[in-house]
């Protein structure tokens, strides 16, 4: 099972921090110590009790502004440190049988900003829009949003605190002053201090614990790997259910209660008005409506560095955060080798210069490597289409959600332990109302029928019995798979701290603990002397292991 590792003494000598770090007297392991024997943490049944949504009467989700004052304010990154997006909403949304969309042209999109709080010396203007969620059936209420504004600030300095106000100064309707900090300039020596990662967040009482703990860990950047609000678990009259198809079997279309998006934006403002958030779509963002339109809320409410990163879609894009190049991929848009997404990914990877951004991190919603019964091998076609491309370009870490539990892999490629494969981390345990995944596909009687595992959203069937290894001839392992290093069914969030061009500390925090306690912790170590990958420059560089 174990793979051999080359000597890394030179790497250890280079690092400016204690690699064999001690936390509470215990050495923090690294991927150099792996692969690890699989571990399953026993499930605590008491944790299932708090996956209950915040009601619309909760003051944290109620509208507290008047008229066209800005609300639901957020910051997101552009492709590089010198630019960010500021987004907000003005005016009230409407839901009912007779709605009239607001006119975006009636309110300007202005951000005033600067390095000091008073006066804010710079001004930027952007664009605005409204979106609607419409149903062609009698009895279903339609929705139209408030006016959504997106303004891009450019020419910013790296790792610098900026203050800003947003709104329309001519009304006047401006927000109070907020602040954010830009990313460090891209180089092997510069990284954000802490990057928070979670998925499947929703808006439950568990969500409030997750976000509270996350804020206490003081992140510089937040990654949300899909499934944002779970608004599609509600009828248009606001009635909700943990099992939509069970409670509403006769609805003519899968409805969604869009005010949950407004509740979520208000609740999250305290965090994301100060800390940039980068989001990629999940299946709960599909939200089909009239004329087969989908993803209207997701694509409208967030700003994405799509154009800046050469993408024509809100579903896939890339950006830099110091010496890390992030690639956000879409599992609910075509991903095969002839698709626009795949061609964009080839171009994006070809332009990555590992001498500037040594770390390569990818994220999308449903995991390829998952040992839970929930969503087991559900996106095998995406893995078959894209895994070789990511592997050959030396992707270091992959973050996913979708499965409502935590799982960290050994380095793996094509289901085999491989020292050059990425570490896959599933963090679909942010706090959603669908509760946690607790059953494992390798437990007796839990292996699903292969015929039940086609790609539900993109079509295609690629999951077949394994042809080699310990599970040869079977669809599931009969024990926790070798690729699964640790799995636990608990709500929580993760923190990534990249220390230098070869070492990064990953820490997962469980909601049932204090924010400072550790549920899982490991150094992820790149080995550029072991694994080769193509570079855009003529000088050959060794990519990450």
PDB file of C-alpha atoms in Angstrom, residues 12 17 28 38 180 317 348 369 399 475 496:
ATOM      1  CA  UNK A  12      12.894  20.860   5.357  1.00  0.00           C
ATOM      2  CA  UNK A  17       8.955  27.478  10.278  1.00  0.00           C
ATOM      3  CA  UNK A  28       1.079  17.235  13.309  1.00  0.00           C
ATOM      4  CA  UNK A  38      -8.149   4.628   6.827  1.00  0.00           C
ATOM      5  CA  UNK A 180     -11.592  44.666   3.184  1.00  0.00           C
ATOM      6  CA  UNK A 317     -13.434  30.538 -13.506  1.00  0.00           C
ATOM      7  CA  UNK A 348      -6.084  28.146 -17.937  1.00  0.00           C
ATOM      8  CA  UNK A 369     -13.568  10.420  -4.204  1.00  0.00           C
ATOM      9  CA  UNK A 399     -12.118  20.808  -2.309  1.00  0.00           C
ATOM     10  CA  UNK A 475     -18.793  -1.725  -7.286  1.00  0.00           C
ATOM     11  CA  UNK A 496      -6.060  26.287   4.848  1.00  0.00           C
TER      12      UNK A 496
END
